[in-house]
mmCIF file of C-alpha atoms in Angstrom:
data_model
loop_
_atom_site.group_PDB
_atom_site.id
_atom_site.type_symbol
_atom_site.label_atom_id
_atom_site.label_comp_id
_atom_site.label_asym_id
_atom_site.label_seq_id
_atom_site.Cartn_x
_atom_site.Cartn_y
_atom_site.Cartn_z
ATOM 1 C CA UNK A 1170 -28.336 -2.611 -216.786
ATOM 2 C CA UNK A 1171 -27.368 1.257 -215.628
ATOM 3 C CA UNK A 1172 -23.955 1.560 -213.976
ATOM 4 C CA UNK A 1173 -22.903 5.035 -212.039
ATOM 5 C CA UNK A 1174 -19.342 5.984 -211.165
ATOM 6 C CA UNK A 1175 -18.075 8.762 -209.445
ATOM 7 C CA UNK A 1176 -14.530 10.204 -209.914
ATOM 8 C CA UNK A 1177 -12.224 13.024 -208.254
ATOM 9 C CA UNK A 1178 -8.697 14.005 -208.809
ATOM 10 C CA UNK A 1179 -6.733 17.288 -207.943
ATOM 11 C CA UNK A 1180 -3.520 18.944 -208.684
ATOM 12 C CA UNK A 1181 -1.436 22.139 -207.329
ATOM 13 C CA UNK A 1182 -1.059 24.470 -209.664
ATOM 14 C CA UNK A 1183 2.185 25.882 -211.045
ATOM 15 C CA UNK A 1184 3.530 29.114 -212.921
ATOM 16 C CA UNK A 1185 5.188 27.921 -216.203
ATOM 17 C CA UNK A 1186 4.711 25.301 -218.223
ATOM 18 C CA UNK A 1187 1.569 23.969 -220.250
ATOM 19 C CA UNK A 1188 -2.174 23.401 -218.591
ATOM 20 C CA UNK A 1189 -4.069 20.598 -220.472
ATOM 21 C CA UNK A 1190 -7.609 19.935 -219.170
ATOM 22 C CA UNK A 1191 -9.649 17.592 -220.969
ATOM 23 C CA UNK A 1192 -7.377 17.232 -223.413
ATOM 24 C CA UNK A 1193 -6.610 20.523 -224.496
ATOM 25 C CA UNK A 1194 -3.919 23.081 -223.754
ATOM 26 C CA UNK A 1195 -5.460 26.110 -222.100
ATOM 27 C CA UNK A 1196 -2.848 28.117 -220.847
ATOM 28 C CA UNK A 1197 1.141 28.499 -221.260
ATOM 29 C CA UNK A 1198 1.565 30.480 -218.052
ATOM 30 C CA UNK A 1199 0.234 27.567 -215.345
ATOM 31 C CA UNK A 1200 0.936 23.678 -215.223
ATOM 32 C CA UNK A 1201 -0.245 21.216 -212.920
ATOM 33 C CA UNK A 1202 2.264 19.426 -210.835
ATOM 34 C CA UNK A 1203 2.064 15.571 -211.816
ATOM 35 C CA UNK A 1204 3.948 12.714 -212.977
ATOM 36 C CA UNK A 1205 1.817 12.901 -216.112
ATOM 37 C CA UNK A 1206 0.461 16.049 -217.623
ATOM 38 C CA UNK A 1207 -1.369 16.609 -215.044
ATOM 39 C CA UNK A 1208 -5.263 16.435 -216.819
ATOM 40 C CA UNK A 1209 -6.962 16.850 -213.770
ATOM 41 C CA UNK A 1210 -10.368 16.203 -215.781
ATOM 42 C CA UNK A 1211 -9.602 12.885 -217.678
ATOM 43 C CA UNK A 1212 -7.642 11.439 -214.380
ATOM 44 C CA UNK A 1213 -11.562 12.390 -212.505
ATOM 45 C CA UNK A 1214 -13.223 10.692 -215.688
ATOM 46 C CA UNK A 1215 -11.080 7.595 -215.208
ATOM 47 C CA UNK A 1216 -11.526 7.221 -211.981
ATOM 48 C CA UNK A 1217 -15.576 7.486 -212.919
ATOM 49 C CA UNK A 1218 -15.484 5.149 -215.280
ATOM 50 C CA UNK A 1219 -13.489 2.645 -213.304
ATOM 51 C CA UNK A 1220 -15.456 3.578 -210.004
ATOM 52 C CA UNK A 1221 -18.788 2.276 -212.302
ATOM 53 C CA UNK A 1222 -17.265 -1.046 -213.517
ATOM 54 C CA UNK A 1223 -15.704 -1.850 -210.574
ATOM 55 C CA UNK A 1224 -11.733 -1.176 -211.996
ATOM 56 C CA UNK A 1225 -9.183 0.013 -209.781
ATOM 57 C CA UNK A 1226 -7.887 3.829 -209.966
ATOM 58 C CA UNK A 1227 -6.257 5.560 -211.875
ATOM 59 C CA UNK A 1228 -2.728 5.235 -210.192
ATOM 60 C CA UNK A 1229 -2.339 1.655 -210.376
ATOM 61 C CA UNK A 1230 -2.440 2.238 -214.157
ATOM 62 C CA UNK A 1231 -0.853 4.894 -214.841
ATOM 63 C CA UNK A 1232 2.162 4.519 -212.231
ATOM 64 C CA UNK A 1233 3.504 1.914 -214.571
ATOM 65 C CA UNK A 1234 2.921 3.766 -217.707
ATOM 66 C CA UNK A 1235 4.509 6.418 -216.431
ATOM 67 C CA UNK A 1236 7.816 4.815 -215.724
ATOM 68 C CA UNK A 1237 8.067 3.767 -219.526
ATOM 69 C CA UNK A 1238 7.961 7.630 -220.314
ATOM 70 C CA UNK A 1239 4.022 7.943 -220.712
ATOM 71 C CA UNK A 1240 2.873 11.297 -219.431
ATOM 72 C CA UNK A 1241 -0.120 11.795 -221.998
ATOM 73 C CA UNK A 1242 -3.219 11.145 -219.616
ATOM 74 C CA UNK A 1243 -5.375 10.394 -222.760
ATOM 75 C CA UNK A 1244 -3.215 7.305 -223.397
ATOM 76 C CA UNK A 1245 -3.876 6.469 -219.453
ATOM 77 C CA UNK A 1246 -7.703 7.033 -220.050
ATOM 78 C CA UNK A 1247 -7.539 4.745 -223.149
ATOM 79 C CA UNK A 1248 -6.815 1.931 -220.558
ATOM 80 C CA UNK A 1249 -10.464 1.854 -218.939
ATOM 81 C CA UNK A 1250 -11.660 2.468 -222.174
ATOM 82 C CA UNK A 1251 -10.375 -0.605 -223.518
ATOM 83 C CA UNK A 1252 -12.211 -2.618 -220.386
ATOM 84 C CA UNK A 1253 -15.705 -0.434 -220.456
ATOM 85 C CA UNK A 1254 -15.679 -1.899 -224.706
ATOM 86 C CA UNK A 1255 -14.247 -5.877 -223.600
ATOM 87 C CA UNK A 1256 -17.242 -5.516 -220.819
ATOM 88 C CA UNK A 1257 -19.703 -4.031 -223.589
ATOM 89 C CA UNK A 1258 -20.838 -0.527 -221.730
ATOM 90 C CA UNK A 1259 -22.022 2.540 -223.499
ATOM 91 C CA UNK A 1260 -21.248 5.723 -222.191
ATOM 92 C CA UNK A 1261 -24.673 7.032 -221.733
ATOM 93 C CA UNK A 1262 -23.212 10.938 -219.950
ATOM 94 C CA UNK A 1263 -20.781 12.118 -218.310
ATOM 95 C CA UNK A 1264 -20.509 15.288 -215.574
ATOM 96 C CA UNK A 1265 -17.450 17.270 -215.189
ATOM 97 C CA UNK A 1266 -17.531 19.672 -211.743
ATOM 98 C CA UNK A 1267 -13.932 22.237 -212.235
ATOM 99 C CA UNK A 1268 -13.492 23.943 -208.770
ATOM 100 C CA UNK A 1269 -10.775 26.367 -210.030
ATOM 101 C CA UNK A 1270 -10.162 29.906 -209.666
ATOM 102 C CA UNK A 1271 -7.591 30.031 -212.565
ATOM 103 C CA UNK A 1272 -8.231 29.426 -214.902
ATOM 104 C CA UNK A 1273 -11.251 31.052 -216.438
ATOM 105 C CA UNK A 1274 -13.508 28.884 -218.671
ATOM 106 C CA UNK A 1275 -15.570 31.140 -220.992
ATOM 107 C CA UNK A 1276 -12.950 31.421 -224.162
ATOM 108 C CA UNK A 1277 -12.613 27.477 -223.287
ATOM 109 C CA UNK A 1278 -15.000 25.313 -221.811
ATOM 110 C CA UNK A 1279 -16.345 24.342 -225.365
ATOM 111 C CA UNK A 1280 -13.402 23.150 -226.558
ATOM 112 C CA UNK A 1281 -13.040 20.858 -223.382
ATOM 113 C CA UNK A 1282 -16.619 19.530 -224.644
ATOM 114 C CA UNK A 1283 -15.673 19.107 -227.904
ATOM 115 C CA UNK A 1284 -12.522 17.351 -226.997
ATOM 116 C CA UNK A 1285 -14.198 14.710 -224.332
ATOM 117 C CA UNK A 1286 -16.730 13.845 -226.861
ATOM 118 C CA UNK A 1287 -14.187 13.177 -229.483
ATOM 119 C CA UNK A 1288 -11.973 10.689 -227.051
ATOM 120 C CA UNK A 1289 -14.893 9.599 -225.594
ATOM 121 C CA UNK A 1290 -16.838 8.923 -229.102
ATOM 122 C CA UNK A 1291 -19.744 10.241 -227.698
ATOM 123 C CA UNK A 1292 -22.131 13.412 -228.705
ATOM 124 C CA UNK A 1293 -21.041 16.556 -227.095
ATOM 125 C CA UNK A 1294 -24.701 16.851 -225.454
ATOM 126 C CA UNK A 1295 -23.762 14.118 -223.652
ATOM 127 C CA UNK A 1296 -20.808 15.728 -221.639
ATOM 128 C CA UNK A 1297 -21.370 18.442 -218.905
ATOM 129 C CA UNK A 1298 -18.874 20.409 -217.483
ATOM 130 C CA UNK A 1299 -19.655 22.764 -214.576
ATOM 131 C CA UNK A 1300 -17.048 24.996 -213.575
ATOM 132 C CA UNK A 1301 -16.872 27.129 -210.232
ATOM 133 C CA UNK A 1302 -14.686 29.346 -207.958
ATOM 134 C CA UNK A 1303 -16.343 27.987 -205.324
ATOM 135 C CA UNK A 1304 -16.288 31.457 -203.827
ATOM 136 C CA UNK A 1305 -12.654 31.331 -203.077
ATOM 137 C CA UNK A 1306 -13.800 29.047 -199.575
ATOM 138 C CA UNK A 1307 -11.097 26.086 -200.531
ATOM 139 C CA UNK A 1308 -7.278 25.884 -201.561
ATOM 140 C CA UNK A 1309 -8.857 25.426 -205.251
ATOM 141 C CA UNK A 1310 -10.914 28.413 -205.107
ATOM 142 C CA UNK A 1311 -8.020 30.195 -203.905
ATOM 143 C CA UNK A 1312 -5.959 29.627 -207.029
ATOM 144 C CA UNK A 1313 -3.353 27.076 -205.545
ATOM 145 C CA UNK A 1314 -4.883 24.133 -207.659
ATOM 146 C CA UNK A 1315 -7.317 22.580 -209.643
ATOM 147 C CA UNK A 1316 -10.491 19.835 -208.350
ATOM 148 C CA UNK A 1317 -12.425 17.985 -210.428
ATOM 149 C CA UNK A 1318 -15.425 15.199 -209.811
ATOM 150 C CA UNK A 1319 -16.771 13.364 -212.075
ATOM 151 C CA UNK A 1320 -19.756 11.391 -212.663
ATOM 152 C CA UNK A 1321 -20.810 9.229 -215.754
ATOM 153 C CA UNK A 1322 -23.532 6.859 -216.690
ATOM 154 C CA UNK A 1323 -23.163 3.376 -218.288
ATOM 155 C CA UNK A 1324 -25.682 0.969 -220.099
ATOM 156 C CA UNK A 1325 -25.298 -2.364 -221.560
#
């Protein structure tokens, strides 16, 4: 049995502070205004994952986590996690879309890979990550925040 989920999230983006995407700090000069820290691309993957098993989102989770002083969205993503390995699914791929126009990916986007994998305890050739400007033709592309879908693939 195949199972396909499909998961978006967005934040604004700040001056200041720390920008983590996929688990990794990227910048010092931009943040992402959240409750959490604001990982645009694991809160996408949850909602993926949950989207393919049939879960709720991410906020139902997370609000609650959040007011016991959780911010780290890999702890958050270790929820659905937990229920994709009760149900017995196998993360067969995941897809990461980044409509951004700050930051740039090139010095990055392998350590993004490299992280997912590793939470994920999948193979890095198993996680693609497609970043884009979008031309500048939304708020994202613009610079004023950061979008990301996500779609994975489950077996069992």
């Amino acid at each position: 049995m195949f199972r396909v989920g499909l998961g978006q999230d967005s934040h604004r983006l700040k001056l200041g502070g720390s920008l983590i995407l996929g688990g990794v700090e990227i910048s010092k000069d931009y943040y992402l205004e959240a409750d959490s820290d604001g990982d645009v691309i694991l809160h996408a993957l949850f909602n993926a994952l949950g989207s393919a098993i049939g879960e709720k989102p991410l906020g139902f989770y997370a609000t609650p986590l959040f007011k016991k002083g959780i911010t780290d969205s890999k702890v958050f993503l270790q929820v659905i996690l937990d229920k994709l390995k009760k149900q017995k699914y196998k993360i067969e791929n995941v897809a990461i879309v980044i409509e951004a126009k700050i930051p740039r990916f090139e010095k990055t986007l392998e350590s993004i890979r490299e992280s997912l994998a590793k939470i994920l305890a999948i193979k890095e050739e198993q996680v693609g990550i497609s970043p884009t400007s979008g031309d500048g033709l939304t708020a994202f592309g613009r610079g004023e925040g950061i979008q990301v879908f996500s779609t994975v693939l489950l077996s069992k």
